CSV table of C-alpha atoms in Angstrom, one decimal:
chain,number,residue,atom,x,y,z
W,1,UNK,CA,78.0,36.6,90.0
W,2,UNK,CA,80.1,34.9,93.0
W,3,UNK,CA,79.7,34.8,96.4
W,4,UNK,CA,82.5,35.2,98.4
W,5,UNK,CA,81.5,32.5,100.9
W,6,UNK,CA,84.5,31.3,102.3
W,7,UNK,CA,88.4,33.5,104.1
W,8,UNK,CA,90.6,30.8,102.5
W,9,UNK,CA,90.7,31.1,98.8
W,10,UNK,CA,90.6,27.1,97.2
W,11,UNK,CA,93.5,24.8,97.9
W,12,UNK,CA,93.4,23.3,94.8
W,13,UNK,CA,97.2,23.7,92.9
W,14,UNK,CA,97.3,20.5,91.1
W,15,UNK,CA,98.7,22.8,88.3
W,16,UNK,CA,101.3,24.8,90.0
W,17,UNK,CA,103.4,23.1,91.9
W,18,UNK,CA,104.9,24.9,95.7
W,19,UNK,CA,107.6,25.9,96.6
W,20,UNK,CA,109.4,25.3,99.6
W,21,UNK,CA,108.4,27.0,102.7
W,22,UNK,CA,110.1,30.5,103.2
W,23,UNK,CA,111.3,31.1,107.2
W,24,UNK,CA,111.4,34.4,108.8
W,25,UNK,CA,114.4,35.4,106.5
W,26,UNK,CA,115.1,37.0,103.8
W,27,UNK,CA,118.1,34.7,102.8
W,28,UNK,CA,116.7,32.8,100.6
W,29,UNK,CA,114.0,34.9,99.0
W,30,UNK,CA,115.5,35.6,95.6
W,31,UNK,CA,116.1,31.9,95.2
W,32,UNK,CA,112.7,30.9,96.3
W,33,UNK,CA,111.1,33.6,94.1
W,34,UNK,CA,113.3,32.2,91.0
W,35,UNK,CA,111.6,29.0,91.8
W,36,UNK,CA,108.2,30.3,92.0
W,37,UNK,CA,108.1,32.3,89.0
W,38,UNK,CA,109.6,29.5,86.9
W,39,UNK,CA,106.4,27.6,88.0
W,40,UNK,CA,104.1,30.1,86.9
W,41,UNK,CA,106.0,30.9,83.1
W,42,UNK,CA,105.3,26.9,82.6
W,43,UNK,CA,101.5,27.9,82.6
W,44,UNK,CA,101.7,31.8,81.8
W,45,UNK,CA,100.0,30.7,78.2
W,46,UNK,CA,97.7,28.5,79.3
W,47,UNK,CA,96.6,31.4,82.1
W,48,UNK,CA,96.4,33.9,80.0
W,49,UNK,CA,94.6,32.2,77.5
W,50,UNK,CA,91.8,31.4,79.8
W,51,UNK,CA,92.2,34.1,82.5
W,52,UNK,CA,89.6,33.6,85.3
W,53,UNK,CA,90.5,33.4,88.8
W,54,UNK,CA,94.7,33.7,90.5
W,55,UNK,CA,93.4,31.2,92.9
W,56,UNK,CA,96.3,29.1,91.8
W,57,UNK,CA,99.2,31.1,91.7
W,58,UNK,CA,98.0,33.2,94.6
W,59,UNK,CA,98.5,29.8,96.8
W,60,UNK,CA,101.5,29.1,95.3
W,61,UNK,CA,102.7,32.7,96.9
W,62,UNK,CA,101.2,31.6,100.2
W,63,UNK,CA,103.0,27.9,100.2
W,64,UNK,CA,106.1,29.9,99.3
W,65,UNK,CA,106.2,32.4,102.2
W,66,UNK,CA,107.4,35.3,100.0
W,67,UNK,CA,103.9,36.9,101.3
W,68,UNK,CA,105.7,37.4,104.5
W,69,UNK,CA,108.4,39.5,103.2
W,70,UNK,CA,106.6,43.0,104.0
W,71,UNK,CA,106.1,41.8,107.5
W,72,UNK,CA,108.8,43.0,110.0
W,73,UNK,CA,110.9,40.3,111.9
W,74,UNK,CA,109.2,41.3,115.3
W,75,UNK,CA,106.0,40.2,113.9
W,76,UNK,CA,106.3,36.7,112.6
W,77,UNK,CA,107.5,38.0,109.1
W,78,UNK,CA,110.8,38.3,107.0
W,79,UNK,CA,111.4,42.0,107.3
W,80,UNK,CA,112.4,42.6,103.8
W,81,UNK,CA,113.5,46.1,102.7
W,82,UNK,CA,111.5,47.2,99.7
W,83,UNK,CA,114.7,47.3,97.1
W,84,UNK,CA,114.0,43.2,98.2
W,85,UNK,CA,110.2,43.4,97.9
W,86,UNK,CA,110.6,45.0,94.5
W,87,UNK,CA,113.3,42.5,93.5
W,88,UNK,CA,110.3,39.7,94.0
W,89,UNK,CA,107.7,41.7,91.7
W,90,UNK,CA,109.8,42.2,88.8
W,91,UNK,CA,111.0,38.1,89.3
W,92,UNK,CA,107.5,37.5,89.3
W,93,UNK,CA,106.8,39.8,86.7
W,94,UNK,CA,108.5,38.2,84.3
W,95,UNK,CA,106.4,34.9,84.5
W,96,UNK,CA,103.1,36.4,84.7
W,97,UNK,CA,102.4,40.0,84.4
W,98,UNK,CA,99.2,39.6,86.6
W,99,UNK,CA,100.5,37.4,89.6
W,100,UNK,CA,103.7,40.1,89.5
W,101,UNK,CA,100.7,43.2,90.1
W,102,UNK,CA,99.1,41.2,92.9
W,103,UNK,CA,102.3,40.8,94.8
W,104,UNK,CA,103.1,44.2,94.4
W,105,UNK,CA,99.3,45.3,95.9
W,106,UNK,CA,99.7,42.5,98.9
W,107,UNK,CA,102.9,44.2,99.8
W,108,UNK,CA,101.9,47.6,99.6
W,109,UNK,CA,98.6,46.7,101.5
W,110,UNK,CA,100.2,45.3,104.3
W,111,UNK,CA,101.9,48.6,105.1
W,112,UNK,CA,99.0,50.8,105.2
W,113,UNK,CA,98.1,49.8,109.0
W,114,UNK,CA,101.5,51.6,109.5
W,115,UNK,CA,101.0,54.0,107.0
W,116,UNK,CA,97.5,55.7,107.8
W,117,UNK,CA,96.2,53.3,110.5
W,118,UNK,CA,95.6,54.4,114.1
W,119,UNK,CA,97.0,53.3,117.8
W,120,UNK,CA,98.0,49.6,116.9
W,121,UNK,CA,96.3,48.7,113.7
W,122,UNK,CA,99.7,48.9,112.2
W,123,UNK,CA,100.9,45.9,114.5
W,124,UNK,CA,97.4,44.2,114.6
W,125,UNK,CA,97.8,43.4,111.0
W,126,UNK,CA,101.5,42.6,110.6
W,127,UNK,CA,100.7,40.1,113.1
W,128,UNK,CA,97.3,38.6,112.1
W,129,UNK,CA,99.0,38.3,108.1
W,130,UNK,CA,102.0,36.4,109.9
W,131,UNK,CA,100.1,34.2,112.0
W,132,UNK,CA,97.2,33.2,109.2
W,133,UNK,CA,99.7,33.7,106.5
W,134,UNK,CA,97.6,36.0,104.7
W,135,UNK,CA,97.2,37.4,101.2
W,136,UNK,CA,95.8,41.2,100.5
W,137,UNK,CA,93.9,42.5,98.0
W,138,UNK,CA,92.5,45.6,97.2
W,139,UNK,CA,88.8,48.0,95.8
W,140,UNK,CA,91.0,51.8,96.0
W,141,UNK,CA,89.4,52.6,92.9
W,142,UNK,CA,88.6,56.2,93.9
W,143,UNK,CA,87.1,57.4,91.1
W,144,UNK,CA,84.3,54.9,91.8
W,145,UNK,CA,82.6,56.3,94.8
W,146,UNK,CA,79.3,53.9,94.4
W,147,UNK,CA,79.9,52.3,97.4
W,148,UNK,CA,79.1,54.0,100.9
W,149,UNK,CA,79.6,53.3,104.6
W,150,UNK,CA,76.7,54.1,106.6
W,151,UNK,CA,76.8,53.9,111.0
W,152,UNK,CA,74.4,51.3,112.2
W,153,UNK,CA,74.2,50.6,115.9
W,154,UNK,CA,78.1,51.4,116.9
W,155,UNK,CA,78.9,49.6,113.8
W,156,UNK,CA,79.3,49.9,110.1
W,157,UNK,CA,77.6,48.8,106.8
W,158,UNK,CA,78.9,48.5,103.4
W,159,UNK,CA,76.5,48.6,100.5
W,160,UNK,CA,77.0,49.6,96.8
W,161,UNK,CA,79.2,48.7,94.0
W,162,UNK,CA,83.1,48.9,93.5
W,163,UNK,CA,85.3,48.6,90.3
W,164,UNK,CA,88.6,48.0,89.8
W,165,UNK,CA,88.7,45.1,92.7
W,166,UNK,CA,92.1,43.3,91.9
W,167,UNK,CA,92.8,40.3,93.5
W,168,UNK,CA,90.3,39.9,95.8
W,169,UNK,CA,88.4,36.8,94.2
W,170,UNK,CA,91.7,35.1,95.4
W,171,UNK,CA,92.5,36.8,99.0
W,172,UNK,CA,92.1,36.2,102.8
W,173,UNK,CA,91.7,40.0,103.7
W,174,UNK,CA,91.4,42.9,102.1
W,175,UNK,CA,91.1,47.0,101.9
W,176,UNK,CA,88.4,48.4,101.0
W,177,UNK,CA,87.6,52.2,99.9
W,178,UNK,CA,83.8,53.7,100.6
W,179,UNK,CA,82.3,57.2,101.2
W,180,UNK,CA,80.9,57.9,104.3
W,181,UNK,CA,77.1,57.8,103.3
W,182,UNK,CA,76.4,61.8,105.2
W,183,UNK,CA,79.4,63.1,105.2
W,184,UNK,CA,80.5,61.7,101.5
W,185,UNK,CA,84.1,62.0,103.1
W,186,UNK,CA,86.2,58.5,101.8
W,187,UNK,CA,87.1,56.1,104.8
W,188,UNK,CA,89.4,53.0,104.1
W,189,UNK,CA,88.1,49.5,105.7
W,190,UNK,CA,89.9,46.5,106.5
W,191,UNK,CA,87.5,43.6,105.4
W,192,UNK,CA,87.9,39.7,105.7
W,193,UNK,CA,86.8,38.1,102.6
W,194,UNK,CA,84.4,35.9,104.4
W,195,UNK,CA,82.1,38.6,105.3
W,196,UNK,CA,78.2,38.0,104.3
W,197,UNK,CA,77.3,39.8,101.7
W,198,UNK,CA,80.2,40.1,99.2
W,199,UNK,CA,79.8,38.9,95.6
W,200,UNK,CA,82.2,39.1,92.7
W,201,UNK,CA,80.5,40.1,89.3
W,202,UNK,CA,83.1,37.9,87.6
W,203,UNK,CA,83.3,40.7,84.8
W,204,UNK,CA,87.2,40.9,84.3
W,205,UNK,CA,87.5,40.4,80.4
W,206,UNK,CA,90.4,42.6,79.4
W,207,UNK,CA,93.4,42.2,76.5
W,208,UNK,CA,95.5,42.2,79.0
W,209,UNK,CA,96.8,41.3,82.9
W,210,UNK,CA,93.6,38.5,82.5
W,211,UNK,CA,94.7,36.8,85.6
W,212,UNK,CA,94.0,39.8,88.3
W,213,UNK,CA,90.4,39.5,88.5
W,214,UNK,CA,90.0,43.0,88.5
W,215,UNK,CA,86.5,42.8,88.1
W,216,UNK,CA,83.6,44.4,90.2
W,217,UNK,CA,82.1,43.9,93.6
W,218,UNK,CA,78.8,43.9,95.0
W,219,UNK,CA,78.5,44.9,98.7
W,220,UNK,CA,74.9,44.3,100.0
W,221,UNK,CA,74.8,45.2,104.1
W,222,UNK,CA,78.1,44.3,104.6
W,223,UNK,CA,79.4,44.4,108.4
W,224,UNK,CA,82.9,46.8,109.2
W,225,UNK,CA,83.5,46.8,112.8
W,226,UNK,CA,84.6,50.1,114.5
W,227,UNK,CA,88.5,48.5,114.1
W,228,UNK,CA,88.4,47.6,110.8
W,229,UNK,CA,88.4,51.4,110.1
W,230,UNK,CA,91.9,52.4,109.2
W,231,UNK,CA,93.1,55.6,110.9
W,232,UNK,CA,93.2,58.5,111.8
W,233,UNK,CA,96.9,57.8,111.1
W,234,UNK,CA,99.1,58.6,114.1
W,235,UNK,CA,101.2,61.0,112.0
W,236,UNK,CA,99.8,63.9,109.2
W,237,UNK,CA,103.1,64.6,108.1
W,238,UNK,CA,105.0,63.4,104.6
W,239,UNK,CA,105.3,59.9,105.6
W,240,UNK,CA,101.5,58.7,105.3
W,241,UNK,CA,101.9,60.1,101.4
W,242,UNK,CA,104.0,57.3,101.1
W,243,UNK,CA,101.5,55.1,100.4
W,244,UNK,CA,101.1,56.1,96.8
W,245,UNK,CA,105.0,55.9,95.8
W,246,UNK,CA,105.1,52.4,97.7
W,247,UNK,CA,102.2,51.3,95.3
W,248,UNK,CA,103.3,53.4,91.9
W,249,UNK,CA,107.4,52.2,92.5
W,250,UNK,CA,105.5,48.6,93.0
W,251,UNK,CA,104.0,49.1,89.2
W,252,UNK,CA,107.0,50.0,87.3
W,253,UNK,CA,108.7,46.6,88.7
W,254,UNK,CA,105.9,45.0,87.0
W,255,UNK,CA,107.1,46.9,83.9
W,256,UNK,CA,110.3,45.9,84.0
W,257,UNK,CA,109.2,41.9,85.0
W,258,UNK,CA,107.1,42.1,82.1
W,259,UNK,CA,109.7,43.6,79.3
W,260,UNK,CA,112.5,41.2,81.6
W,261,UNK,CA,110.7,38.1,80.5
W,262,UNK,CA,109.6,39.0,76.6
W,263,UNK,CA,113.1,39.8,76.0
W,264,UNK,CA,113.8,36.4,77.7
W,265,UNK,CA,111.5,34.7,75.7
W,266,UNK,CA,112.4,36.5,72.4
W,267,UNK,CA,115.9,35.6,72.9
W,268,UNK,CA,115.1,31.9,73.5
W,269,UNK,CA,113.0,32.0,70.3
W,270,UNK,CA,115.9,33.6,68.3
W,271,UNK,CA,118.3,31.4,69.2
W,272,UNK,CA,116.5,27.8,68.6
W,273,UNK,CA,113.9,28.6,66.1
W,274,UNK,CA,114.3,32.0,64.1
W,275,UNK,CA,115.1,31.3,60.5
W,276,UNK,CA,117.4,34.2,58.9
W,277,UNK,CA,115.8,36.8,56.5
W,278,UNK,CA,115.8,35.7,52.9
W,279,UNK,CA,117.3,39.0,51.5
W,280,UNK,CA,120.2,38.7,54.5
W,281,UNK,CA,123.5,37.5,53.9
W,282,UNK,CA,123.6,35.8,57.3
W,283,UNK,CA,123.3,31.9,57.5
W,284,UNK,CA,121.6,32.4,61.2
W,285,UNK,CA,119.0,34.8,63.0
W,286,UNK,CA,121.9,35.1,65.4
W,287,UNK,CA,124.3,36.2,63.0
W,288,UNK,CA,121.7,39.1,61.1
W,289,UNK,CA,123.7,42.6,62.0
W,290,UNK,CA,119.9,44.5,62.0
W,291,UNK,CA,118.6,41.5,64.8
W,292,UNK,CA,122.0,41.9,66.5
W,293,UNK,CA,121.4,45.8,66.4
W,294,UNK,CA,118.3,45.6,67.9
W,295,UNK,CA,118.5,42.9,70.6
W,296,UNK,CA,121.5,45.0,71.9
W,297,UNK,CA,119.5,48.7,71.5
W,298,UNK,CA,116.5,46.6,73.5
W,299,UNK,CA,118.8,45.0,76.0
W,300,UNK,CA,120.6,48.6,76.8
W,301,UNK,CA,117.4,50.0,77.3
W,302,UNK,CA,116.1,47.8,79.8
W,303,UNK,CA,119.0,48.2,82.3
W,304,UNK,CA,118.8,51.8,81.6
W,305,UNK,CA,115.2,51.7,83.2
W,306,UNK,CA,116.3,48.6,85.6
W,307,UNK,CA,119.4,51.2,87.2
W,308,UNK,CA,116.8,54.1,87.8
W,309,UNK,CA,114.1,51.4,89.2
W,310,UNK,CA,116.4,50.4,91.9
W,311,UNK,CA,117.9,53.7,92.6
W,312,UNK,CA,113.8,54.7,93.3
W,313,UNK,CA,113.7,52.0,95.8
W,314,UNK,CA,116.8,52.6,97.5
W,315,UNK,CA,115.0,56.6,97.8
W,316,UNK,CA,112.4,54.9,98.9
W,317,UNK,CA,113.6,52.8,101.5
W,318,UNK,CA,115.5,55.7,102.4
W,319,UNK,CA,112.5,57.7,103.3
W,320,UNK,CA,111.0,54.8,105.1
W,321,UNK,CA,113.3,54.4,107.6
W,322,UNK,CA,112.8,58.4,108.2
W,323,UNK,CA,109.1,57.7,109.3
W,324,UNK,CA,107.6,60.1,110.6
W,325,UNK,CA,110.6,62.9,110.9
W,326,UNK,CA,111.0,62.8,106.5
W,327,UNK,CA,110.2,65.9,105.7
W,328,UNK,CA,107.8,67.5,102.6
W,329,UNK,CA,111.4,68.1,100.2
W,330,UNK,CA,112.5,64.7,101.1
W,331,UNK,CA,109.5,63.0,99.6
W,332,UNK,CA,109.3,65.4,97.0
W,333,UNK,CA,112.6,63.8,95.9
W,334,UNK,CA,111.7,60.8,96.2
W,335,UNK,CA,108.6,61.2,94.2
W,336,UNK,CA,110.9,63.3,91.2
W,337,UNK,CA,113.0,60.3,90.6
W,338,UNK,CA,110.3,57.9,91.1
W,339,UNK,CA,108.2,59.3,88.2
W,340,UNK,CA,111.1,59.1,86.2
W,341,UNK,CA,111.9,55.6,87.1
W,342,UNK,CA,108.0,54.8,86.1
W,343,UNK,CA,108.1,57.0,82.8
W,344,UNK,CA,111.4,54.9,81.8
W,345,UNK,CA,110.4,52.0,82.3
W,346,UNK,CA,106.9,51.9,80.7
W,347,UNK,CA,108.8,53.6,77.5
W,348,UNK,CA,111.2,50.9,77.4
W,349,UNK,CA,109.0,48.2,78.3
W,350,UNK,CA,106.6,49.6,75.1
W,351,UNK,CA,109.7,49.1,73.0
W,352,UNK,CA,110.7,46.0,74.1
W,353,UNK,CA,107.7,44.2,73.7
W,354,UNK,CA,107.2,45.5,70.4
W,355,UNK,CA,110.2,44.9,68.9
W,356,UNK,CA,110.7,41.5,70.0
W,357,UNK,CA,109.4,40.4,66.5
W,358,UNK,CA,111.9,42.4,64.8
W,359,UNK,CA,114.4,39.7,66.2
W,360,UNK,CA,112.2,36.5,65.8
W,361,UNK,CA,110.0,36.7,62.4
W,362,UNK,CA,106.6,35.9,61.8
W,363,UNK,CA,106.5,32.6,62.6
W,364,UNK,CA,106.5,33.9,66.2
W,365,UNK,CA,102.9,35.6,66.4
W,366,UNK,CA,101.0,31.8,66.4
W,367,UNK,CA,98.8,31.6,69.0
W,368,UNK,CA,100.6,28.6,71.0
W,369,UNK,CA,103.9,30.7,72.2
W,370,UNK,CA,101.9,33.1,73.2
W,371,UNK,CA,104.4,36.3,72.8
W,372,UNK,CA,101.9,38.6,72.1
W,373,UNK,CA,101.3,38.4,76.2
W,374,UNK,CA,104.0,40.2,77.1
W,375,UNK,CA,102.9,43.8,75.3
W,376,UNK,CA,99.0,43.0,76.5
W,377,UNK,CA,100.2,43.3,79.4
W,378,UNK,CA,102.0,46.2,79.8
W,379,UNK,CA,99.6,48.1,78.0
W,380,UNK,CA,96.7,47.3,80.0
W,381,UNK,CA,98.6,47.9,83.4
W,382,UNK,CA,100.5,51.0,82.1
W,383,UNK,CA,97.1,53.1,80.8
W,384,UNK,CA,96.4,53.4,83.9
W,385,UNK,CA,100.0,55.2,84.4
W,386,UNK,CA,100.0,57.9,81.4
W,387,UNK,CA,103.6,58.8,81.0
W,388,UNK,CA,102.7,62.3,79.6
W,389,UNK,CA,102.3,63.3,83.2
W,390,UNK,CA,105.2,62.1,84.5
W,391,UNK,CA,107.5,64.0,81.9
W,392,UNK,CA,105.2,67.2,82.7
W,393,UNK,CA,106.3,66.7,86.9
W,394,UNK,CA,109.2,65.9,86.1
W,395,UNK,CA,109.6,69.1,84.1
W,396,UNK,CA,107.6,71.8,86.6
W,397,UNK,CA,110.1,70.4,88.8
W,398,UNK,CA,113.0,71.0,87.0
W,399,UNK,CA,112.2,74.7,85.8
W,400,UNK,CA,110.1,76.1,88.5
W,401,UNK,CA,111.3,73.8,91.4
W,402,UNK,CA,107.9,72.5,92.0
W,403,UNK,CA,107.4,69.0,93.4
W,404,UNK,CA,104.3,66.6,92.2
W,405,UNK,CA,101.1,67.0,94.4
W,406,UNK,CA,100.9,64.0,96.6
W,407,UNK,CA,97.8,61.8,95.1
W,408,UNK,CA,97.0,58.3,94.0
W,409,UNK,CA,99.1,59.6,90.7
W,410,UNK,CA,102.2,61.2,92.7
């Protein structure tokens, strides 16, 4: 167990270099991001292999300034739009699954002061990330409802247990979900990590997406001042639903990043080490008609699922700008081609890191390359994403015009 005893996560990134300082701009981003992520696929092997803490990769987001992009310009931040924001996740993606999902939950966390936080909570914490340049992390595991707020002297405690905490080993701030102890009603928290009384299990030991730290958290009389409750949102409308298609859209970019870089890596393989089947007539791996068949069937696929990504986020952004006046059909929309975006994408991502071994032979499975990465995980993140339902909204809504049920899901 690990007591969170410090709001500043360790400085130490002797093993992942920075890169250079983003400005209030997004100019720049997808070039700094390129940098970044090429950083982090130097080590993805080595991190996987020993999973443990993002501490490292998490500073190398804050020396980079890409975790300002969410904020708006009038706030210290970038402004990005999230078309841009997504464009980051899958780059990052494609280096390390895990660092990719922990972008995606900063940015979406940042937006939830706007989303379902009261008179100026939304601005109070565009400006404190901006001005401490910090990272966000998450315990929204709502199925877990261990862990309960209870009203002590004008204040709040926190005490219990909460699963499913991703990131937070590594961040400055972050949101925390609890049942009211009387009431049993759920109440989101903004909590710095530095709090008294927060310990990390340190029991994160999956196949896959090893670097999130998704592991438990112990809360033992943990202080919430009356502020650090989020809400009640200044609008009930459509709008505050977003929050679940800003997080779900942020997943399948972590698909795509994921399948991006093992067909990346397959094709490097291919090309420079791949001997050609015995029983083929070809003289090279890149000349074998069945590997040329499949890297082509693979490579379709992907910007298949890459188009319907992006047209999601431009929906998306669409029905951000709306704020408060988009109406019920609008997100409904928005959700139908979002879950078909998400569907596509895990589906092709499934494929893809399959099939890579089709095209590189079984020389590729030792340990030290490290391919076998790229489908743990996809398939750890994506479980939590069943595609089954997707198809099944997708299909009510197409034969009896009925749009998905807003929910963590939808």
């Amino acid at each position: 167990m690990r007591t969170q005893s410090c709001s500043s996560p360790n400085t130490d990134t002797e093993s992942i270099p920075s890169a250079p300082m983003l400005s209030a701009t997004v100019k720049d981003y997808r070039a700094i991001a390129n940098q970044v992520s090429a950083q982090l696929a130097a080590h993805g092997v080595e991190q996987d292999t020993k999973a443990g803490s993002p501490v490292e990769e998490v500073n190398a987001l804050k020396q980079s300034g890409l975790i300002l992009l969410p904020v708006p310009q009038e706030f210290g931040g970038a402004g990005a739009t999230w078309p841009q924001i997504y464009n980051v996740v899958q780059i990052l993606s494609k280096a390390q699954g895990s660092v990719g999902q922990l972008y995606a939950n900063h940015a979406t966390l940042v937006s939830m002061g706007r989303l379902v936080g009261g008179p100026g909570q939304a601005e109070r914490y565009y400006r404190l990330t901006s001005q401490q340049n910090l990272f966000w992390a998450n315990a929204l595991n709502s199925r877990d409802q261990r862990l309960k707020l209870m009203s002590v002297n004008g204040a709040f405690r926190l005490n219990g247990v909460k699963s499913f905490c991703t990131g937070m080993v590594a961040a400055d701030i972050s949101i925390v979900l609890s049942m009211e102890e009387k009431s049993n009603h759920p109440v989101l928290c903004v909590v710095p990590m530095d709090r008294e009384g927060i310990t990390y299990n340190d029991d994160w030991d999956t196949m896959g997406q090893r670097r999130t730290a998704s592991g438990s958290y112990t809360f033992h009389d943990v202080l919430v001042k009356p502020d650090e409750v989020l809400g009640p949102p200044l609008s009930s409308g459509a709008s505050t639903t977003l929050k679940s298609l800003i997080a779900l859209l942020g997943q399948t970019f972590v698909y795509l990043g994921i399948a991006e870089g093992a067909l990346e890596a397959a094709k490097g393989y291919t090309t420079t080490s791949a001997l050609a089947w015995m029983a083929s007539d070809a003289e090279t791996a890149t000349q074998n008609p069945f590997i040329l068949q499949r890297y082509g069937q693979m490579w379709a696929e992907l910007q298949a699922a890459i188009a319907l990504a992006h047209q999601a986020s431009e929906a998306l952004q669409a029905g951000w700008e709306k704020g408060t006046a988009l109406t019920t059909e609008e997100r409904g929309e928005i959700a139908i081609v979002m879950a078909s975006a998400r569907a596509i994408a895990i589906q092709a991502g499934i494929k893809i890191t399959t099939h890579i071994f089709d095209g590189m032979g079984p020389r590729a499975t030792a340990a030290n390359y490290g391919f076998d990465r790229y489908w743990r995980d996809l398939r750890t993140f994506s479980l939590h994403d069943p595609i089954d339902y997707k198809f099944k909204d997708i299909g009510n809504w197409m034969l009896n015009q009925q749009y998905p049920t807003p929910s963590q899901y939808s």
